Amino acid sequence: MSEQTQVALELHDIQRGVLSPRPTPYAATYILFRIDDRAHGKELMRRVSAVVTSAADSASPLGETWVSVAVTYYGLRALGVPQDSLDTFAWEFRQGMAARANALGDIYESSPENWEPPLGTPDVHVVLVALAPDSTQLEAAIDRASPAFDTLPGVTAIWRQNCHALPTETEPFGYRDGISNPAVEGSGIPGTNQLEAPLKAGEFVLGYRDELGGIQTPQPQVLGRNGTYMAFRKLHQRVALFRRYLKDNSTSPEDEELLAAKIMGRWRSGAPLALSPLHDAPGLGADRSGNNTFLYQQDDPAGFTTPGGCHIRRGNPRDASVAGAPRLHRMIRRGTAYGPALPEGVLEDDGADRGLMFAFIGAHPGRQFEFVQSEWMNSGIFFGAGNETDPIIGSDHGARDFTIPRRPVRRRLHALPQFVVTRGGEYCFMPGLSALRWLGDLQG
């Protein structure tokens, strides 16, 4: 029997949103709540535990709508979780995302004092994420569920962000998104890179062994086991600025698309440069079984095909020789667009707020999300590029350059603008279903 089949994940107790890829197309919403009355907060936990779908279920209690629930550090405190229990959670989670701004590169325009209220404040206690096939069905489901929240005057909805996934699966800059997902031992869900061995369950679900052989479980066991950490971020994307930069630094429409591919590591269709280095291949881009099955080290160690500093190679260096073992920094990533699309060909900003609601899921926020942000996205030292940052989401350190290896002379892009600005976010804990019920019955 293989090691993978020996791992017995308690799928019935894990929220479906932890492990299952999102469908497409879909509409989604993030709703934040503040708990002003502890008894009403506990009742909220009891009610949501009845509608959250487990990873073992093929059907949702709300029909076509899927619901996930997470709680912040301040939310656990508001519910009455004892301090000795709170002290067993990851310290990044206890500090909160706003306090981690410097480590994450949230500086200048992205700094917490510029965030959209109430993001990053102690008022954010509970995060509810709902998905449905389209906005009409989503709104109908929210309308059906709202009486459950409206009858709890001690729980207040304080923020909401609607978002959506297009049938094209593209994000606001025009690239196919949501391609790379790791396989998790015991989940029964295949990964998207057939060359990557499944990762230990403890990398993503608390209470199981991770890649280092350890088991991380906040206490008591009933609260921590089968939970995970989630970081969500609202990322505003300057689409017109991005388009203008590509156009101004290209010699032809073909060169513009090649430059866009070198910056991302993929063509807009999702086809990776690693498998189609000279031209876009839309058929490959749409092929879920083939558009992510590749490595770097054997065929492209110097980055002549896929630059070491491009977005996808920074986020997941795969087998490349870099500072930091890539498997220890893998994470589950969810991204959902928000705001109206900027019409094709428009190069002037229309003033609309658009971008991506980003969500990280993992058991180790420090060595997964924060490490990737600080060491791989906001620095180039790990692959020998000094202070260069990620060309798309890297923070503004005053020297935004990007190097494209090329023979006989490398290509250098200078003074890249800040294309993405953080508008806010938070670290959360996604409890297992039994933990949600335990929170609802917590004494005190």
XYZ file of C-alpha atoms in Angstrom:
444
model
C 0.000 0.000 0.000
C 1.385 3.395 -0.927
C 1.985 6.112 1.635
C -0.637 8.232 -0.077
C -3.408 5.664 0.453
C -2.411 5.292 4.112
C -3.313 8.918 4.800
C -6.899 9.024 6.031
C -8.144 12.603 5.844
C -11.377 13.169 7.740
C -13.024 14.717 4.696
C -16.440 14.854 6.357
C -15.022 17.342 8.881
C -12.990 19.563 6.489
C -14.661 22.498 4.778
C -15.037 21.858 1.062
C -13.498 25.227 0.247
C -10.161 24.069 1.668
C -9.374 21.322 -0.849
C -11.832 21.463 -3.741
C -11.019 23.617 -6.799
C -13.690 26.175 -7.528
C -16.025 25.578 -10.483
C -16.189 27.925 -13.416
C -17.944 30.080 -14.264
C -19.247 31.228 -10.904
C -20.186 34.301 -8.886
C -18.938 34.775 -5.342
C -19.178 37.161 -2.440
C -17.104 37.885 0.650
C -19.126 39.110 3.651
C -17.419 40.273 6.852
C -19.156 40.274 10.238
C -18.431 41.922 13.581
C -19.539 40.152 16.766
C -20.847 42.567 19.411
C -22.694 39.979 21.517
C -20.938 36.706 22.384
C -24.109 34.652 22.641
C -25.228 35.826 19.204
C -21.750 35.093 17.815
C -21.992 31.526 19.060
C -25.433 31.182 17.527
C -23.935 32.357 14.221
C -21.359 29.547 14.460
C -24.123 26.997 15.078
C -26.123 28.227 12.124
C -23.246 28.365 9.643
C -22.089 24.876 10.696
C -25.363 23.596 9.220
C -24.793 25.162 5.793
C -21.041 24.737 5.267
C -20.348 21.855 2.889
C -17.715 19.278 3.791
C -15.000 17.991 1.481
C -16.784 14.620 1.483
C -20.110 15.984 0.217
C -21.042 16.244 -3.436
C -24.108 18.391 -2.710
C -24.434 21.581 -0.674
C -27.132 22.114 1.977
C -27.913 25.304 0.028
C -28.229 23.561 -3.323
C -26.015 25.191 -5.937
C -24.449 27.594 -3.424
C -21.259 26.658 -1.582
C -20.362 28.363 1.674
C -17.071 28.626 3.556
C -16.579 30.277 6.942
C -13.427 31.592 8.597
C -12.716 33.427 11.862
C -10.012 35.970 12.667
C -7.963 36.082 15.862
C -10.206 38.860 17.149
C -13.195 36.771 16.163
C -12.029 33.826 18.252
C -11.534 36.205 21.167
C -15.011 37.658 20.664
C -16.428 34.129 20.799
C -14.712 33.520 24.141
C -11.919 31.142 23.145
C -9.524 31.086 26.157
C -6.177 32.861 25.817
C -4.170 29.696 26.469
C -5.882 28.208 23.411
C -5.361 31.339 21.306
C -1.650 31.225 22.121
C -1.332 27.873 20.304
C -2.249 29.389 16.915
C 0.344 30.555 14.376
C 1.828 33.855 15.499
C 1.297 35.486 12.078
C -2.409 34.753 12.476
C -2.403 36.209 15.986
C -0.734 39.415 14.784
C -3.044 39.936 11.815
C -2.211 40.990 8.275
C -2.012 44.720 8.935
C 0.720 44.158 11.537
C 2.640 42.060 8.996
C 2.599 44.795 6.335
C 6.363 45.336 6.121
C 7.058 41.614 5.812
C 4.455 41.325 3.052
C 5.634 44.388 1.139
C 2.455 46.347 1.855
C 4.142 49.732 1.792
C 3.472 53.185 0.306
C 0.123 53.026 -1.524
C -0.448 49.477 -0.238
C 0.175 50.278 3.425
C -2.627 49.565 5.933
C -3.419 53.243 6.542
C -4.641 53.319 2.922
C -6.701 50.134 3.158
C -10.414 50.030 2.555
C -12.175 50.069 5.953
C -12.771 47.893 7.912
C -10.111 45.629 6.359
C -7.163 45.025 8.643
C -8.939 46.276 11.788
C -10.021 44.469 14.986
C -13.655 44.831 13.827
C -13.298 41.960 11.341
C -14.377 38.808 13.188
C -16.038 36.375 10.766
C -15.529 35.916 7.020
C -18.240 34.175 4.994
C -17.519 33.249 1.376
C -20.384 32.055 -0.824
C -20.191 30.750 -4.404
C -22.958 30.022 -6.906
C -23.116 29.347 -10.673
C -24.130 32.959 -11.428
C -24.943 36.241 -9.697
C -28.714 35.666 -9.850
C -28.500 32.363 -7.989
C -25.965 33.825 -5.567
C -28.199 36.767 -4.648
C -31.187 34.448 -4.240
C -29.206 32.260 -1.858
C -27.978 35.251 0.144
C -31.541 36.570 0.365
C -32.685 33.177 1.696
C -29.894 33.098 4.248
C -30.092 36.733 5.393
C -32.956 36.196 7.897
C -30.629 33.912 9.841
C -28.177 36.785 10.249
C -30.755 39.573 10.541
C -32.269 37.904 13.627
C -28.931 38.214 15.454
C -28.648 41.902 16.379
C -25.349 41.191 18.125
C -23.785 40.217 14.781
C -23.350 42.947 12.183
C -22.413 42.622 8.512
C -19.773 45.351 8.030
C -18.371 44.797 4.517
C -19.140 42.922 1.338
C -17.260 42.361 -1.908
C -18.906 40.680 -4.887
C -16.649 38.918 -7.357
C -16.853 36.488 -10.250
C -15.063 33.962 -12.419
C -15.535 34.306 -16.149
C -16.095 31.365 -18.522
C -12.702 32.301 -19.998
C -11.128 31.801 -16.539
C -9.118 34.996 -17.020
C -8.208 37.635 -14.457
C -8.341 41.419 -15.133
C -4.940 41.593 -16.876
C -6.242 39.023 -19.368
C -4.359 35.867 -18.361
C -6.005 32.496 -17.744
C -5.932 32.024 -13.964
C -6.260 29.239 -11.404
C -4.123 26.759 -13.337
C -1.616 25.435 -10.801
C -2.996 23.403 -7.884
C -1.023 20.873 -5.817
C -2.232 17.369 -5.063
C -2.844 16.752 -1.345
C -2.375 13.235 0.017
C -5.666 11.686 1.059
C -7.867 14.269 -0.642
C -8.664 12.212 -3.728
C -8.261 15.361 -5.837
C -5.482 15.158 -8.448
C -2.977 17.964 -8.808
C -2.509 19.815 -12.075
C 1.194 18.980 -12.473
C 1.584 15.272 -13.146
C 5.323 15.583 -12.477
C 4.798 16.839 -8.907
C 4.350 14.233 -6.180
C 1.382 14.833 -3.848
C 2.199 16.923 -0.814
C 1.686 15.774 2.743
C -1.766 16.588 4.065
C -0.277 18.540 6.976
C 0.933 21.219 4.586
C -2.682 22.282 4.144
C -4.804 20.715 6.895
C -3.973 21.018 10.584
C -3.641 17.823 12.599
C -1.744 15.755 10.000
C 1.942 15.201 9.214
C 3.563 17.798 6.988
C 6.601 17.631 4.686
C 8.945 17.971 7.676
C 7.218 15.177 9.594
C 5.647 17.493 12.156
C 2.013 17.870 13.147
C 0.630 21.356 13.801
C -2.655 21.507 15.709
C -3.970 24.496 17.675
C -5.463 23.408 20.966
C -7.795 22.024 22.043
C -7.701 19.263 19.452
C -11.393 19.593 18.662
C -10.829 23.226 17.647
C -7.625 22.854 15.659
C -7.867 19.515 13.877
C -9.166 19.587 10.296
C -8.894 23.358 10.176
C -6.492 25.483 8.164
C -5.343 29.079 7.784
C -6.630 31.412 5.106
C -5.264 34.773 4.042
C -7.511 36.888 1.869
C -6.416 40.069 0.111
C -8.212 42.611 -2.028
C -5.776 43.490 -4.826
C -6.610 46.452 -7.052
C -5.238 45.983 -10.591
C -4.297 48.942 -12.795
C -5.270 47.314 -16.051
C -4.937 50.365 -18.324
C -1.485 51.129 -16.904
C -0.388 47.537 -17.484
C -1.615 47.613 -21.092
C 0.097 50.929 -21.778
C 3.400 49.724 -20.334
C 3.368 46.637 -22.553
C 2.520 48.694 -25.625
C 5.132 51.384 -24.916
C 7.880 48.803 -24.443
C 7.111 46.648 -27.482
C 7.956 46.963 -31.155
C 4.860 45.214 -32.544
C 1.654 43.485 -31.404
C 3.520 40.148 -31.561
C 6.336 41.526 -29.421
C 3.759 42.905 -26.983
C 2.248 39.456 -26.475
C 5.696 37.889 -26.094
C 6.601 40.511 -23.496
C 3.363 39.815 -21.618
C 4.217 36.106 -21.664
C 7.773 36.706 -20.401
C 6.440 38.791 -17.520
C 3.906 36.140 -16.494
C 5.645 32.927 -17.599
C 2.543 31.999 -19.605
C 0.808 33.294 -22.688
C -2.574 34.911 -22.107
C -4.288 31.632 -23.044
C -2.584 29.852 -20.156
C -0.096 28.014 -22.360
C 3.242 27.990 -20.495
C 6.413 29.284 -22.123
C 8.054 26.079 -20.902
C 5.962 24.073 -23.381
C 5.374 26.698 -26.085
C 8.298 29.146 -26.010
C 7.859 30.880 -29.379
C 4.127 31.442 -29.807
C 0.820 31.167 -28.004
C -0.985 27.819 -28.113
C -4.620 28.343 -27.048
C -5.399 24.639 -27.281
C -2.616 23.869 -24.823
C -3.705 26.764 -22.611
C -7.190 25.275 -22.284
C -5.886 21.735 -21.702
C -6.233 21.118 -17.959
C -4.306 17.857 -18.272
C -1.315 19.390 -19.999
C -0.990 23.132 -19.405
C 0.754 22.735 -16.045
C 2.840 19.588 -16.459
C 6.403 20.869 -16.778
C 9.591 21.507 -14.798
C 12.415 24.029 -15.111
C 15.773 22.681 -14.000
C 16.578 20.124 -16.700
C 15.563 22.134 -19.774
C 15.745 25.762 -18.657
C 17.979 26.328 -15.612
C 19.093 29.809 -16.741
C 15.592 31.010 -17.604
C 16.090 31.618 -21.334
C 12.626 30.182 -21.972
C 10.842 31.020 -18.707
C 12.624 33.913 -16.938
C 13.548 33.211 -13.342
C 11.960 36.504 -12.332
C 8.591 36.002 -14.049
C 5.463 35.741 -11.951
C 4.738 32.015 -12.091
C 8.364 30.921 -11.629
C 8.688 33.114 -8.556
C 5.456 31.787 -7.083
C 6.409 28.149 -7.681
C 10.017 27.492 -8.778
C 9.156 23.773 -9.070
C 12.411 21.818 -9.404
C 14.618 24.875 -10.024
C 17.714 25.286 -7.890
C 16.806 28.228 -5.640
C 17.243 29.367 -2.047
C 14.465 27.563 -0.193
C 13.005 24.104 -0.834
C 9.999 24.719 -3.121
C 7.885 21.921 -1.610
C 8.025 23.590 1.801
C 6.513 26.760 0.357
C 3.708 25.339 -1.801
C 0.263 26.707 -1.138
C -3.285 26.426 -2.354
C -4.257 29.652 -4.084
C -7.693 30.900 -5.037
C -8.256 34.029 -7.126
C -11.553 35.633 -8.108
C -11.957 38.803 -10.162
C -14.002 41.748 -8.953
C -15.229 44.887 -10.675
C -16.162 45.472 -14.335
C -13.795 44.365 -17.058
C -11.970 47.135 -18.894
C -12.987 46.806 -22.567
C -10.377 45.318 -24.880
C -7.987 47.837 -26.361
C -8.757 50.624 -23.880
C -5.532 52.229 -22.657
C -6.979 54.907 -20.363
C -8.155 54.266 -16.828
C -11.920 54.654 -16.461
C -11.763 55.088 -12.680
C -13.530 51.804 -11.889
C -12.286 49.604 -9.049
C -11.286 46.210 -10.451
C -8.890 43.513 -9.456
C -8.602 40.186 -7.703
C -9.804 38.777 -4.415
C -6.869 36.544 -3.557
C -7.069 33.736 -1.007
C -4.210 31.609 0.362
C -4.944 28.294 2.068
C -2.287 26.443 4.045
C -1.261 25.143 7.458
C 1.888 27.291 7.693
C 1.221 30.967 6.903
C 4.802 31.904 7.773
C 6.769 29.514 5.601
C 4.155 29.346 2.867
C 2.393 32.637 2.130
C 4.734 35.048 3.918
C 7.918 33.352 2.691
C 6.768 33.445 -0.928
C 5.700 37.087 -0.620
C 8.832 38.352 1.109
C 11.588 36.129 -0.300
C 10.379 35.216 -3.787
C 7.925 37.922 -4.873
C 9.561 40.961 -3.262
C 13.204 39.967 -3.701
C 15.348 38.495 -6.460
C 18.175 37.262 -4.257
C 16.900 33.670 -4.231
C 17.735 33.242 -7.919
C 20.535 35.790 -8.260
C 18.595 38.882 -9.382
C 19.336 41.107 -6.413
C 16.611 43.618 -5.569
C 14.358 42.919 -8.560
C 10.791 42.206 -7.490
C 7.956 40.352 -9.185
C 7.064 42.343 -12.332
C 3.326 42.080 -11.711
C 2.678 42.094 -7.950
C 6.086 42.995 -6.512
C 6.135 45.851 -4.011
C 7.589 49.220 -4.932
C 11.104 49.433 -3.510
C 12.024 52.268 -5.861
C 13.871 50.041 -8.376
C 11.279 48.094 -10.341
C 13.334 46.457 -13.076
C 12.861 43.128 -14.839
C 15.495 41.077 -16.656
C 14.653 38.726 -19.527
C 17.564 36.344 -20.278
C 18.215 36.368 -24.024
C 21.059 35.571 -26.402
C 23.228 37.360 -27.337
C 22.095 40.264 -25.118
C 19.605 40.118 -22.277
C 16.559 42.361 -22.361
C 16.000 44.773 -19.477
C 12.767 46.515 -18.548
C 13.211 49.578 -16.363
C 10.971 51.558 -14.046
C 8.017 49.196 -13.976
C 5.043 51.007 -12.408
C 3.105 49.568 -9.497
C 0.500 47.520 -11.358
C -1.172 46.023 -8.271
C -2.086 47.821 -5.035
C -3.228 46.084 -1.856
C -6.565 47.448 -0.686
C -6.725 45.313 2.463
C -6.887 41.793 3.817
C -6.746 39.575 6.859
C -5.420 36.310 8.256
C -8.166 33.873 9.202
C -8.668 30.394 10.599
C -11.046 28.043 8.748
C -12.312 25.594 11.384
C -13.441 22.072 10.693
C -17.189 21.456 10.887
C -16.981 19.908 14.363
C -14.922 22.940 15.461
C -17.661 25.275 14.216
C -20.148 23.364 16.361
C -17.712 23.452 19.305
C -17.428 27.232 18.956
C -21.215 27.444 18.968
C -21.421 25.481 22.221
C -18.420 27.133 23.910
C -19.092 27.889 27.559
C -18.395 31.320 28.988
